[in-house]
Structure formats: structure tokens, C-alpha cells
Tab-separated table of C-alpha atoms in Angstrom:
chain	number	residue	atom	x	y	z
A	714	MET	CA	0.000	0.000	0.000
A	715	GLU	CA	1.340	3.461	-0.949
A	716	GLU	CA	1.929	5.872	1.923
A	717	ASP	CA	1.191	9.100	-0.018
A	718	CYS	CA	-2.302	8.110	-1.210
A	719	GLY	CA	-4.944	5.635	-0.311
A	720	MET	CA	-4.691	3.147	-3.198
A	721	ASP	CA	-1.781	1.364	-4.937
A	722	ASP	CA	-0.980	1.552	-8.636
A	723	GLY	CA	-2.132	-2.034	-9.051
A	724	ALA	CA	-5.708	-0.836	-8.689
A	725	LEU	CA	-5.226	1.464	-11.671
A	726	ALA	CA	-3.640	-1.342	-13.678
A	727	VAL	CA	-6.721	-3.490	-13.032
A	728	ARG	CA	-9.066	-0.677	-14.078
A	729	LEU	CA	-7.082	-0.027	-17.250
A	730	ALA	CA	-6.912	-3.707	-18.191
A	731	ALA	CA	-10.711	-3.778	-18.165
A	732	ALA	CA	-10.918	-0.812	-20.558
A	733	ASP	CA	-11.684	-2.027	-24.092
A	734	HIS	CA	-11.390	1.310	-25.911
A	735	VAL	CA	-9.490	4.578	-25.592
A	736	GLY	CA	-12.366	6.474	-24.011
A	737	ALA	CA	-12.819	3.804	-21.355
A	738	ALA	CA	-9.099	3.954	-20.515
A	739	GLY	CA	-9.382	7.685	-19.883
A	740	GLU	CA	-12.414	7.159	-17.667
A	741	ALA	CA	-10.518	4.493	-15.734
A	742	LEU	CA	-7.613	6.860	-15.087
A	743	LEU	CA	-9.866	9.699	-13.902
A	744	ASP	CA	-11.987	7.400	-11.714
A	745	HIS	CA	-8.849	6.009	-10.113
A	746	LEU	CA	-7.466	9.474	-9.346
A	747	MET	CA	-10.746	10.557	-7.762
A	748	ALA	CA	-10.952	7.378	-5.695
A	749	ASP	CA	-7.331	7.894	-4.689
A	750	GLY	CA	-8.121	11.300	-3.208
A	751	TRP	CA	-7.085	13.628	-6.061
A	752	PRO	CA	-9.802	16.320	-6.061
A	753	LEU	CA	-9.894	17.803	-9.599
A	754	PRO	CA	-8.232	15.529	-12.193
A	755	SER	CA	-8.304	16.186	-15.949
A	756	LEU	CA	-6.940	14.398	-19.006
A	757	TYR	CA	-5.789	16.074	-22.235
A	758	LEU	CA	-4.505	14.558	-25.486
A	759	GLU	CA	-2.992	16.440	-28.412
A	760	SER	CA	-5.121	16.693	-31.538
A	761	GLY	CA	-4.454	19.011	-34.448
A	762	GLY	CA	-1.812	20.986	-32.598
A	763	ARG	CA	-4.032	21.655	-29.563
A	764	LEU	CA	-4.605	19.846	-26.282
A	765	ARG	CA	-8.153	18.499	-26.220
A	766	CYS	CA	-9.923	17.562	-23.018
A	767	GLN	CA	-10.706	13.828	-22.867
A	768	GLY	CA	-12.423	13.972	-19.507
A	769	VAL	CA	-12.467	15.528	-16.032
A	770	ARG	CA	-13.850	14.933	-12.576
A	771	GLY	CA	-15.244	17.582	-10.238
A	772	TYR	CA	-15.534	20.471	-12.741
A	773	TRP	CA	-18.615	22.290	-14.031
A	774	GLN	CA	-16.618	23.777	-16.924
A	775	VAL	CA	-13.143	23.310	-18.367
A	776	LEU	CA	-10.624	24.888	-20.711
A	777	ASP	CA	-10.167	23.096	-24.037
A	778	GLY	CA	-8.086	23.502	-27.178
A	779	ILE	CA	-5.097	24.578	-25.083
A	780	PRO	CA	-2.126	25.622	-27.259
A	781	PRO	CA	1.215	24.001	-26.392
A	782	GLY	CA	3.136	26.259	-24.030
A	783	VAL	CA	0.052	27.947	-22.560
A	784	GLY	CA	-0.688	27.461	-18.869
A	785	VAL	CA	0.572	24.613	-16.729
A	786	ILE	CA	-1.020	22.003	-18.987
A	787	GLY	CA	0.349	23.513	-22.205
A	788	SER	CA	3.829	24.122	-20.811
A	789	THR	CA	4.022	20.584	-19.403
A	790	PHE	CA	3.151	19.217	-22.837
A	791	ALA	CA	5.623	21.494	-24.638
A	792	GLY	CA	8.481	20.874	-22.221
A	793	GLY	CA	7.790	17.213	-21.548
A	794	VAL	CA	8.575	17.717	-17.844
A	795	SER	CA	6.230	17.245	-14.888
A	796	GLN	CA	5.372	20.352	-12.884
A	797	LEU	CA	4.001	21.212	-9.473
A	798	VAL	CA	2.846	24.818	-9.589
A	799	ARG	CA	1.473	26.978	-6.815
A	800	ARG	CA	-0.828	29.748	-7.935
A	801	ASP	CA	1.013	32.510	-6.123
A	802	ASP	CA	4.500	31.779	-7.369
A	803	HIS	CA	4.317	30.795	-11.025
A	804	ALA	CA	3.679	32.924	-14.107
A	805	VAL	CA	2.230	30.078	-16.211
A	806	PHE	CA	-0.689	29.423	-13.866
A	807	LEU	CA	-4.013	30.152	-15.607
A	808	GLU	CA	-6.680	31.492	-13.289
A	809	ALA	CA	-9.873	29.493	-13.869
A	810	VAL	CA	-11.503	27.847	-10.834
A	811	PRO	CA	-11.228	30.323	-7.914
A	812	ASP	CA	-8.981	29.643	-4.946
A	813	ILE	CA	-6.975	26.815	-6.500
A	814	ALA	CA	-3.829	26.506	-4.393
A	815	VAL	CA	-1.752	24.051	-6.418
A	816	GLU	CA	-1.704	22.212	-9.748
A	817	VAL	CA	0.348	19.136	-10.542
A	818	CYS	CA	0.740	17.998	-14.135
A	819	ALA	CA	2.554	15.056	-15.780
A	820	PRO	CA	3.235	14.390	-19.476
A	821	ILE	CA	1.859	11.277	-21.166
A	822	ARG	CA	4.377	9.611	-23.490
A	823	ALA	CA	3.869	7.026	-26.205
A	824	ASP	CA	6.375	5.829	-28.802
A	825	GLY	CA	8.980	8.256	-27.501
A	826	ARG	CA	6.918	11.427	-27.792
A	827	VAL	CA	4.599	13.437	-25.577
A	828	ILE	CA	0.986	12.898	-26.658
A	829	GLY	CA	-0.873	14.530	-23.774
A	830	VAL	CA	-0.948	15.375	-20.077
A	831	VAL	CA	-2.789	14.427	-16.927
A	832	SER	CA	-3.398	17.248	-14.471
A	833	VAL	CA	-4.773	17.621	-10.957
A	834	GLU	CA	-5.799	20.887	-9.315
A	835	SER	CA	-6.482	21.240	-5.603
A	836	HIS	CA	-7.718	23.896	-3.203
A	837	ASP	CA	-5.404	22.413	-0.561
A	838	ASP	CA	-1.901	20.997	-0.527
A	839	LEU	CA	-1.539	17.585	-2.141
A	840	PRO	CA	-0.063	14.508	-0.423
A	841	ASP	CA	3.691	13.976	-0.326
A	842	ASP	CA	5.516	13.289	-3.599
A	843	PRO	CA	2.535	13.965	-5.893
A	844	LEU	CA	4.694	14.280	-9.025
A	845	ALA	CA	6.090	10.759	-8.813
A	846	ARG	CA	2.632	9.366	-8.086
A	847	LEU	CA	1.020	11.146	-11.036
A	848	GLU	CA	3.888	10.170	-13.354
A	849	ARG	CA	3.324	6.485	-12.539
A	850	CYS	CA	-0.377	6.856	-13.287
A	851	ALA	CA	0.421	8.616	-16.566
A	852	ALA	CA	2.812	5.832	-17.570
A	853	LEU	CA	0.242	3.093	-16.862
A	854	TYR	CA	-2.375	4.974	-18.872
A	855	ALA	CA	0.060	5.497	-21.771
A	856	ASN	CA	0.824	1.768	-21.911
A	857	ARG	CA	-2.865	0.881	-22.100
A	858	LEU	CA	-3.516	3.629	-24.643
A	859	THR	CA	-0.795	2.215	-26.881
A	860	ALA	CA	-2.209	-1.293	-26.553
A	861	LEU	CA	-5.611	0.029	-27.637
A	862	GLY	CA	-4.192	1.570	-30.800
A	863	GLY	CA	-3.006	4.963	-29.616
A	864	PRO	CA	-4.718	8.333	-29.234
A	865	PRO	CA	-7.990	8.951	-31.073
A	866	GLN	CA	-7.529	10.274	-34.575
A	867	GLU	CA	-8.382	13.851	-35.445
A	868	PHE	CA	-11.857	14.087	-36.975
A	869	PRO	CA	-11.973	15.248	-40.623
A	870	ALA	CA	-13.919	18.348	-39.622
A	871	GLN	CA	-11.246	19.134	-37.028
A	872	ARG	CA	-8.523	18.842	-39.670
A	873	LEU	CA	-10.445	21.125	-41.994
A	874	GLY	CA	-10.978	23.637	-39.198
A	875	ARG	CA	-7.289	23.569	-38.317
A	876	HIS	CA	-6.276	24.204	-41.918
A	877	ALA	CA	-8.897	26.931	-42.354
A	878	SER	CA	-7.651	28.656	-39.221
A	879	ARG	CA	-4.077	28.645	-40.484
A	880	LEU	CA	-5.090	29.833	-43.949
A	881	ALA	CA	-6.959	32.747	-42.398
A	882	GLU	CA	-3.638	33.970	-40.964
A	883	LEU	CA	-1.849	34.019	-44.339
A	884	THR	CA	-1.860	37.143	-46.497
A	885	ASP	CA	0.788	36.261	-49.097
A	886	ALA	CA	-0.297	34.322	-52.187
A	887	GLU	CA	2.873	32.214	-52.360
A	888	GLU	CA	2.512	31.210	-48.710
A	889	ILE	CA	-1.136	30.312	-49.328
A	890	HIS	CA	-0.147	28.152	-52.303
A	891	GLU	CA	2.546	26.347	-50.313
A	892	TYR	CA	0.287	25.676	-47.338
A	893	THR	CA	-2.611	24.566	-49.536
A	894	LEU	CA	-0.524	21.931	-51.313
A	895	ALA	CA	0.234	20.253	-47.972
A	896	ALA	CA	-3.244	20.765	-46.488
A	897	ALA	CA	-4.965	19.246	-49.523
A	898	CYS	CA	-2.816	16.115	-49.291
A	899	ASP	CA	-3.606	15.860	-45.583
A	900	LEU	CA	-7.373	16.153	-46.059
A	901	ALA	CA	-7.526	13.787	-49.020
A	902	ALA	CA	-4.968	11.310	-47.618
A	903	MET	CA	-3.091	11.500	-50.915
A	904	SER	CA	0.584	12.090	-51.582
A	905	SER	CA	0.606	14.652	-54.385
A	906	SER	CA	-1.066	17.976	-55.136
A	907	MET	CA	-1.145	20.754	-57.712
A	908	ILE	CA	-2.552	24.277	-58.017
A	909	VAL	CA	-3.383	25.888	-61.357
A	910	ARG	CA	-4.600	29.495	-61.415
A	911	PHE	CA	-5.774	31.827	-64.139
A	912	ASP	CA	-3.800	35.001	-64.746
A	913	GLU	CA	-5.437	38.335	-65.560
A	914	ALA	CA	-5.692	37.339	-69.219
A	915	GLY	CA	-7.464	34.090	-68.294
A	916	SER	CA	-4.511	31.865	-69.148
A	917	PRO	CA	-3.843	28.967	-66.729
A	918	GLN	CA	-0.594	29.161	-64.769
A	919	LEU	CA	1.005	26.442	-62.639
A	920	CYS	CA	1.395	27.844	-59.103
A	921	GLY	CA	2.861	24.798	-57.379
A	922	ARG	CA	2.909	21.009	-57.287
A	923	THR	CA	4.218	18.248	-55.033
A	924	GLY	CA	4.837	14.515	-55.127
A	925	LEU	CA	4.427	12.543	-58.320
A	926	LEU	CA	2.736	15.500	-60.038
A	927	ALA	CA	5.987	17.445	-59.581
A	928	SER	CA	7.966	14.928	-61.631
A	929	PRO	CA	9.731	16.304	-64.730
A	930	ASN	CA	8.004	13.458	-66.573
A	931	VAL	CA	4.636	15.188	-66.118
A	932	PRO	CA	4.290	17.640	-69.018
A	933	LEU	CA	1.804	20.403	-68.283
A	934	SER	CA	1.150	22.585	-71.292
A	935	THR	CA	-1.095	25.625	-71.178
A	936	ASP	CA	-3.724	23.722	-73.144
A	937	GLY	CA	-3.403	20.734	-70.828
A	938	MET	CA	-3.899	22.859	-67.719
A	939	ALA	CA	-6.876	24.579	-69.340
A	940	THR	CA	-8.422	21.178	-70.051
A	941	ILE	CA	-7.961	20.061	-66.433
A	942	ALA	CA	-9.504	23.315	-65.202
A	943	SER	CA	-12.458	22.799	-67.553
A	944	TRP	CA	-13.431	19.663	-65.632
A	945	VAL	CA	-14.535	21.825	-62.717
A	946	ALA	CA	-15.530	24.967	-64.640
A	947	PRO	CA	-19.260	24.600	-63.843
A	948	GLY	CA	-18.420	24.615	-60.128
A	949	THR	CA	-18.427	20.830	-59.890
A	950	SER	CA	-15.688	18.626	-58.475
A	951	CYS	CA	-14.486	15.402	-60.073
A	952	TYR	CA	-12.601	12.323	-58.919
A	953	THR	CA	-11.519	8.853	-59.964
A	954	MET	CA	-13.393	5.658	-59.112
A	955	GLY	CA	-10.487	3.276	-58.515
A	956	GLU	CA	-11.066	1.321	-61.745
A	957	ALA	CA	-7.837	0.981	-63.704
A	958	SER	CA	-9.628	0.236	-66.980
A	959	GLY	CA	-12.338	2.851	-66.538
A	960	ALA	CA	-12.976	5.701	-68.966
A	961	GLY	CA	-11.482	9.088	-68.121
A	962	PHE	CA	-12.215	12.657	-69.118
A	963	LEU	CA	-10.480	14.447	-71.969
A	964	GLY	CA	-6.877	15.126	-70.912
A	965	HIS	CA	-6.787	12.614	-68.058
A	966	GLU	CA	-3.804	10.835	-69.599
A	967	VAL	CA	-1.384	13.292	-68.013
A	968	PHE	CA	-2.262	11.833	-64.607
A	969	ARG	CA	-2.103	8.212	-65.694
A	970	ASP	CA	1.221	8.811	-67.419
A	971	ALA	CA	2.526	10.294	-64.156
A	972	GLY	CA	1.604	7.096	-62.318
A	973	ALA	CA	-1.489	8.464	-60.598
A	974	CYS	CA	-4.180	5.863	-59.987
A	975	ALA	CA	-6.365	8.219	-57.950
A	976	MET	CA	-7.209	11.892	-58.407
A	977	ILE	CA	-9.541	14.591	-57.091
A	978	ALA	CA	-10.001	17.991	-58.749
A	979	VAL	CA	-11.979	20.807	-57.117
A	980	PRO	CA	-12.566	24.381	-58.279
A	981	LEU	CA	-10.854	27.374	-56.712
A	982	SER	CA	-13.780	29.797	-56.676
A	983	ALA	CA	-14.992	32.510	-54.313
A	984	ARG	CA	-17.079	35.684	-54.425
A	985	GLY	CA	-18.322	34.801	-57.876
A	986	GLN	CA	-14.807	34.561	-59.302
A	987	ARG	CA	-13.261	31.457	-60.867
A	988	LEU	CA	-9.588	31.417	-59.880
A	989	GLY	CA	-8.421	27.975	-60.989
A	990	VAL	CA	-8.299	24.353	-59.867
A	991	LEU	CA	-6.832	22.367	-56.966
A	992	VAL	CA	-5.803	18.769	-57.700
A	993	VAL	CA	-4.653	15.937	-55.433
A	994	ALA	CA	-3.417	12.572	-56.671
A	995	ASP	CA	-1.908	9.315	-55.462
A	996	ALA	CA	-0.243	6.238	-56.920
A	997	ALA	CA	-2.617	3.924	-55.027
A	998	PRO	CA	-6.013	3.146	-56.619
A	999	ILE	CA	-7.945	4.919	-53.872
A	1000	GLN	CA	-11.640	5.564	-54.425
A	1001	PRO	CA	-12.316	8.875	-52.665
A	1002	ARG	CA	-15.364	9.141	-50.453
A	1003	THR	CA	-17.893	11.841	-51.263
A	1004	ASP	CA	-17.432	13.269	-47.761
A	1005	ASP	CA	-13.686	13.631	-48.324
A	1006	VAL	CA	-14.267	15.384	-51.636
A	1007	GLY	CA	-16.688	17.703	-49.854
A	1008	LEU	CA	-13.995	18.612	-47.331
A	1009	LEU	CA	-11.595	19.381	-50.160
A	1010	ASP	CA	-14.270	21.552	-51.782
A	1011	LEU	CA	-14.608	23.534	-48.556
A	1012	LEU	CA	-10.833	23.898	-48.283
A	1013	ALA	CA	-10.653	25.145	-51.880
A	1014	THR	CA	-13.319	27.762	-51.174
A	1015	GLN	CA	-11.357	28.941	-48.141
A	1016	VAL	CA	-8.176	29.060	-50.223
A	1017	ALA	CA	-9.831	31.017	-53.024
A	1018	GLY	CA	-11.197	33.560	-50.568
A	1019	GLY	CA	-7.761	33.892	-48.994
A	1020	LEU	CA	-6.153	34.438	-52.394
A	1021	LEU	CA	-8.627	37.202	-53.238
A	1022	THR	CA	-7.934	38.859	-49.892
A	1023	ALA	CA	-4.177	38.528	-50.433
A	1024	LYS	CA	-4.497	40.200	-53.834
A	1025	ALA	CA	-6.577	43.031	-52.387
A	1026	LEU	CA	-3.965	43.609	-49.681
A	1027	ALA	CA	-1.121	43.487	-52.213
A	1028	ASP	CA	-2.942	45.984	-54.431
A	1029	LEU	CA	-3.503	48.224	-51.420
A	1030	ARG	CA	0.171	48.071	-50.439
A	1031	ASP	CA	1.219	48.782	-54.006
A	1032	SER	CA	-1.194	51.704	-54.257
A	1033	ALA	CA	0.050	53.130	-50.968
A	1034	ALA	CA	3.618	53.034	-52.285
A	1035	ARG	CA	2.805	54.878	-55.521
A	1036	ASP	CA	2.024	58.376	-56.693
A	1037	PRO	CA	-1.647	58.247	-57.754
A	1038	LEU	CA	-1.158	60.578	-60.744
A	1039	THR	CA	1.790	58.942	-62.508
A	1040	GLY	CA	1.769	55.467	-61.005
A	1041	LEU	CA	5.427	55.844	-60.068
A	1042	GLY	CA	6.796	55.138	-56.628
A	1043	HIS	CA	6.634	58.115	-54.281
A	1044	HIS	CA	9.269	59.795	-52.096
A	1045	ALA	CA	9.181	57.164	-49.340
A	1046	SER	CA	9.513	54.369	-51.902
A	1047	PHE	CA	12.526	56.133	-53.432
A	1048	ASN	CA	14.212	56.476	-50.037
A	1049	ALA	CA	13.615	52.787	-49.337
A	1050	ALA	CA	15.049	51.828	-52.734
A	1051	LEU	CA	18.129	53.990	-52.158
A	1052	THR	CA	18.724	52.479	-48.724
A	1053	ALA	CA	18.349	48.952	-50.106
A	1054	ALA	CA	20.696	49.621	-53.035
A	1055	ARG	CA	23.395	51.046	-50.804
A	1056	GLN	CA	23.544	47.857	-48.744
A	1057	ASP	CA	25.654	46.437	-51.579
A	1058	THR	CA	28.982	48.104	-50.827
A	1059	ALA	CA	30.710	46.233	-53.663
A	1060	ARG	CA	28.741	48.112	-56.342
A	1061	PRO	CA	28.733	51.902	-56.734
A	1062	GLN	CA	25.390	53.703	-56.765
A	1063	ALA	CA	24.360	56.910	-58.484
A	1064	VAL	CA	21.375	59.124	-57.769
A	1065	ILE	CA	19.794	60.973	-60.681
A	1066	LEU	CA	17.354	63.821	-59.964
A	1067	ILE	CA	15.152	65.206	-62.754
A	1068	ASP	CA	13.197	68.459	-62.672
A	1069	VAL	CA	10.654	69.514	-65.334
A	1070	ASP	CA	11.688	72.896	-66.714
A	1071	ARG	CA	9.255	75.817	-66.326
A	1072	PHE	CA	6.549	73.575	-64.927
A	1073	LYS	CA	5.071	76.397	-62.852
A	1074	GLN	CA	4.509	78.402	-66.025
A	1075	VAL	CA	2.552	75.505	-67.508
A	1076	ASN	CA	0.295	75.380	-64.462
A	1077	ASP	CA	-0.156	79.154	-64.335
A	1078	THR	CA	-0.826	79.503	-68.060
A	1079	PHE	CA	-2.788	76.397	-68.960
A	1080	GLY	CA	-4.085	75.160	-65.601
A	1081	HIS	CA	-3.410	72.193	-63.369
A	1082	LEU	CA	-5.030	69.659	-65.675
A	1083	ALA	CA	-2.512	70.560	-68.364
A	1084	GLY	CA	0.242	70.353	-65.755
A	1085	ASP	CA	-0.933	66.877	-64.803
A	1086	GLU	CA	-0.738	65.796	-68.439
A	1087	VAL	CA	2.854	67.047	-68.605
A	1088	LEU	CA	3.778	65.040	-65.500
A	1089	ILE	CA	2.158	61.911	-66.910
A	1090	ASP	CA	3.999	62.350	-70.222
A	1091	VAL	CA	7.339	62.943	-68.504
A	1092	ALA	CA	6.843	59.955	-66.178
A	1093	ALA	CA	6.139	57.681	-69.144
A	1094	ALA	CA	9.157	58.984	-71.069
A	1095	LEU	CA	11.511	58.564	-68.120
A	1096	THR	CA	10.263	55.076	-67.307
A	1097	GLY	CA	10.612	54.002	-70.924
A	1098	ALA	CA	14.216	55.209	-71.034
A	1099	LEU	CA	15.318	53.203	-67.992
A	1100	ARG	CA	16.849	49.774	-68.484
A	1101	ASP	CA	17.755	46.658	-66.480
A	1102	GLY	CA	14.599	46.721	-64.369
A	1103	ARG	CA	15.363	50.081	-62.766
A	1104	SER	CA	12.536	52.188	-61.355
A	1105	MET	CA	11.616	55.840	-61.611
A	1106	TYR	CA	10.043	57.754	-58.727
A	1107	ARG	CA	8.106	60.995	-58.432
A	1108	ILE	CA	9.503	62.612	-55.290
A	1109	GLY	CA	7.922	66.053	-55.523
A	1110	GLY	CA	5.600	68.232	-57.567
A	1111	ASP	CA	7.696	68.227	-60.742
A	1112	GLU	CA	10.693	66.266	-59.460
A	1113	PHE	CA	11.597	62.728	-60.381
A	1114	ALA	CA	14.436	60.485	-59.222
A	1115	THR	CA	16.044	57.124	-59.822
A	1116	VAL	CA	18.801	55.008	-58.279
A	1117	VAL	CA	21.291	53.470	-60.705
A	1118	ASP	CA	23.664	50.871	-59.299
A	1119	GLY	CA	26.823	49.362	-60.724
A	1120	VAL	CA	27.854	52.472	-62.681
A	1121	ASP	CA	30.735	54.912	-62.593
A	1122	GLU	CA	30.361	58.637	-63.207
A	1123	ASP	CA	30.602	58.405	-67.005
A	1124	GLU	CA	28.003	55.638	-67.121
A	1125	ALA	CA	25.691	57.561	-64.791
A	1126	MET	CA	25.979	60.635	-67.009
A	1127	ALA	CA	25.126	58.473	-70.028
A	1128	VAL	CA	21.944	57.313	-68.284
A	1129	ALA	CA	21.082	60.934	-67.497
A	1130	ALA	CA	21.608	61.899	-71.143
A	1131	ARG	CA	19.295	59.105	-72.242
A	1132	LEU	CA	16.608	60.315	-69.809
A	1133	ARG	CA	16.953	63.890	-71.043
A	1134	ALA	CA	16.647	62.774	-74.663
A	1135	ALA	CA	13.527	60.738	-73.865
A	1136	THR	CA	11.702	63.674	-72.272
A	1137	ALA	CA	12.791	65.971	-75.102
A	1138	ALA	CA	11.340	63.505	-77.605
A	1139	ALA	CA	8.075	63.725	-75.673
A	1140	GLY	CA	8.129	67.506	-76.055
A	1141	HIS	CA	9.347	68.504	-72.585
A	1142	THR	CA	12.721	69.789	-71.409
A	1143	THR	CA	14.220	68.756	-68.084
A	1144	SER	CA	17.157	69.636	-65.864
A	1145	ILE	CA	19.092	66.712	-64.412
A	1146	GLY	CA	21.537	66.382	-61.524
A	1147	VAL	CA	23.786	63.364	-61.024
A	1148	ALA	CA	25.848	62.230	-58.035
A	1149	VAL	CA	27.807	58.980	-57.685
A	1150	ALA	CA	28.231	57.762	-54.109
A	1151	VAL	CA	31.651	57.704	-52.513
A	1152	ALA	CA	32.770	55.323	-49.773
A	1153	GLY	CA	31.366	56.185	-46.363
A	1154	GLU	CA	28.955	58.802	-47.691
A	1155	SER	CA	25.501	58.926	-46.111
A	1156	ASP	CA	22.299	58.794	-48.141
A	1157	LYS	CA	21.544	62.341	-47.039
A	1158	ALA	CA	24.913	63.629	-48.259
A	1159	LEU	CA	24.569	61.788	-51.572
A	1160	LEU	CA	21.134	63.298	-52.173
A	1161	ALA	CA	22.425	66.744	-51.247
A	1162	ARG	CA	25.175	66.489	-53.887
A	1163	ALA	CA	22.688	65.378	-56.537
A	1164	ASP	CA	20.406	68.261	-55.576
A	1165	THR	CA	23.305	70.721	-55.814
A	1166	ALA	CA	24.161	69.389	-59.266
A	1167	LEU	CA	20.532	69.773	-60.343
A	1168	TYR	CA	20.317	73.387	-59.261
A	1169	ALA	CA	23.638	74.154	-60.937
A	1170	VAL	CA	22.110	72.968	-64.215
A	1171	LYS	CA	19.001	75.073	-63.654
A	1172	ALA	CA	21.109	78.128	-62.807
A	1173	ALA	CA	23.088	77.631	-66.010
A	1174	GLY	CA	19.969	77.871	-68.131
A	1175	ARG	CA	18.160	74.531	-67.638
A	1176	ASP	CA	17.828	71.629	-70.106
């Protein structure tokens, strides 16, 4: 007989041996702890990245879906170390039931990893050596759980909810694509996936693929991707039936040639917009269940909505970084580009400032609408004269600027001459100042030299 509690561990072993399923094993553990004098026991197992309550004794309500690392239960799971925590002296204690004095928590291990925790809260001090006692109980429970087949599997709806929750956090299209490829395989229990999306012109574009569909032996032409997308164009989904000799749709050969014996295709559509198609495939002749296809449909709808939101946010960020009149980057964007370019100390950088000559006279004589047309013309001419992916910025009323890297002074002056010629061809004269950075020079000093050069040109007669 144990000295610290009223019952020996053999009693728990007997209870657990009588349990014929996982739920019954949990009930046996909790009943034993209550009978052994532990006032508020609870059992949690990990499912979908959260700790889910499998049962309690003595509570009217409980916390559930505890993230690893949160509270005593979450931190015990994350650290894999038993804890005895008093409310008044530990930061991880979560206040729930009033007047709890102490909580003891032990990890549950199976196959070398932590799969859950067993916890006991008490309004009073617990008997001597409660950690060792609870650890023995956790070990006995883990052994029986393993014998019964391990922890309960995550329900399909729980998996879908977990993936939807993660997708809701993503705002970058590439990240959404990457996550979706893995999530689709998880939901469909297949090993390969592919995303095809339509560009602004309506042409299908491959946005990612994994597994056997990513093999170089799988040719995906534009016409082939369009054919695959057409299978789900009406808003329907489609899937294989597990019959090797069965008839397939037009274009299905690309999957068979890749070694796929099973396939599901669902539309990527949301808010009345058809974005593309999501495909999963596997080498095994699996016949998908309608319920599984339905889950994939729901995932695809969530993905499509996330992609539309990501595009709206990207458009908003791009708009915020641009001058609304000319479409060029604004002053802040220019400063950011200059700072980024100057991080490369191995390549020289030049700043070129451009000022439209006599712009005030245009505004005063012909009005601001005419002035706006001049700015739009000049912006287009300057942008067209730049090369190698360089960008032009409007940094003031009639002032433009660009950063040119990897050039010496002669090369920078040649770029400036090309810009001047382009604006002249558009019917507008400009004054241009050029400064090539020297070692150790600040951005502010570099800009000041370019500005000085610009005003020297203007003082000398412009153009």
C-alpha cells in the first residue's frame, strides 16, 4: 500500500486492463485518481496541434483547445517535464476555478513522444511526492492507450478547421499556395497535389505542385492545364473511381502517365470569381469518399477567398507606395530603394534627380489639368528610357528620381543623357543632376550632392 495516497498503482492497472477502448481507458484513469483522493483531475490529449480535453472529474466547466506552451497544462506538454505549480508563485498558472492553491501535471508519453498530459488541481496541498505518483499513473495509462491503438484520430472536420484557421492567418499568395498543397494532401490522404490558377488574361498558370505531379516526366502545357480546369468549370468537383480500366475525361492521360491511380479535382472559386483548380493525386487506386471530396471543396473555397484577400492587400500596399497621378513610386519608396541599393557596398550607386523645366509656367498659363498631363507624359518617357529593371520615382511636384547601381560617373551621365533625350522627344525639357556615391557617404549627403548638381544645371539655363 502506498503511503502518499490511499490506493496502490495495481488498482489502476486493473481498471485499465478492463478498458476495451481509448475512451474507457481515460475514464478508468480519472476514476482512479478521484478514488485515490485527487480532487480535480483532468486528461488532455494532443489533436491538431491543440490539447483536447478527454475527460475531467469535479468540474462544471473546463478549458479546451489549449495551445502548447500555454498554462501549466500547455507548458508541461511542450516541455515534456512534470510540474508542481502553486498559484502565487508561477507565471504560467491560468486562473480558472477560484482559490486553487496548487496544480500538478505530468506528461503522457507514447512511442517516444509526448501525446498529452494528466493534471490535478487542488484547493489544498496535495499529499507527499505527488509528481512521482502522477507520473506512474500517466505511464500506466500510456501503456494501455498504446495497446488500444493509440490516441484517437483527429476528426476530418477538425482537420479542416485547423487548416482553415491557419489559412486565415496568411496574407501572401505564395505562402497560401505552399500551405494549400500540404493541407490538400492531408485532407484527401493522398501524396501529391497541384494548383493551377488563371492570370489576368485568363490563361492557366502552374502555381505549385508536389509529389508525383511534380515529376519532370509530367508535361503540363497551357492547353493541358486549361483542359484540367475545364473539368470543374461549372463549379463541380471530379474524382476517380479506382477502376484501372475505366474511362477518363479528356486530358486525363497526363495523370495516368505520371503514375497516378487516384485523383480529385476541385474548383478554386470565391465571391463569384473562378480562380483555378486544386488537384490531389496518389499512386494507389484509392476511391475517394464523397465526404472527403466535400472537405476538399470547402478547403478550396477557403483558399480562393484567402487568395482574393491577399491580392486586395497586395494591391492596397502597391497603391500606398505609388504616386496616384503617374503610377510611379513616391518619395518614401525612393528612399527605401536607395537604402536597399546602398547595402551592396561592392557596387557603386548613383542618384539621378530630374526636374521639369518651367513647370510652374505651364500650371499658371494652362491650368493644373494641363500640368498633370505634362507630368504623366514625362513619367512615361523617363520610365521608358530606364533599363535593367530600374525604377523611376516621383519625389515632388515636378521632381523625379532614380537610383542606378553598378555604374561609374561616365556611365551615370550616359543614363542621365538618355533620360533627357527621352523627355525631349516627348516635347518637354528637363534639368538633371547626377551624383555617384563615394565610400562612407551617407544617403543624405549623396542626395544633397545630386540636388546641388541639379540646381547648378538650372542656374546655367536649364535643359
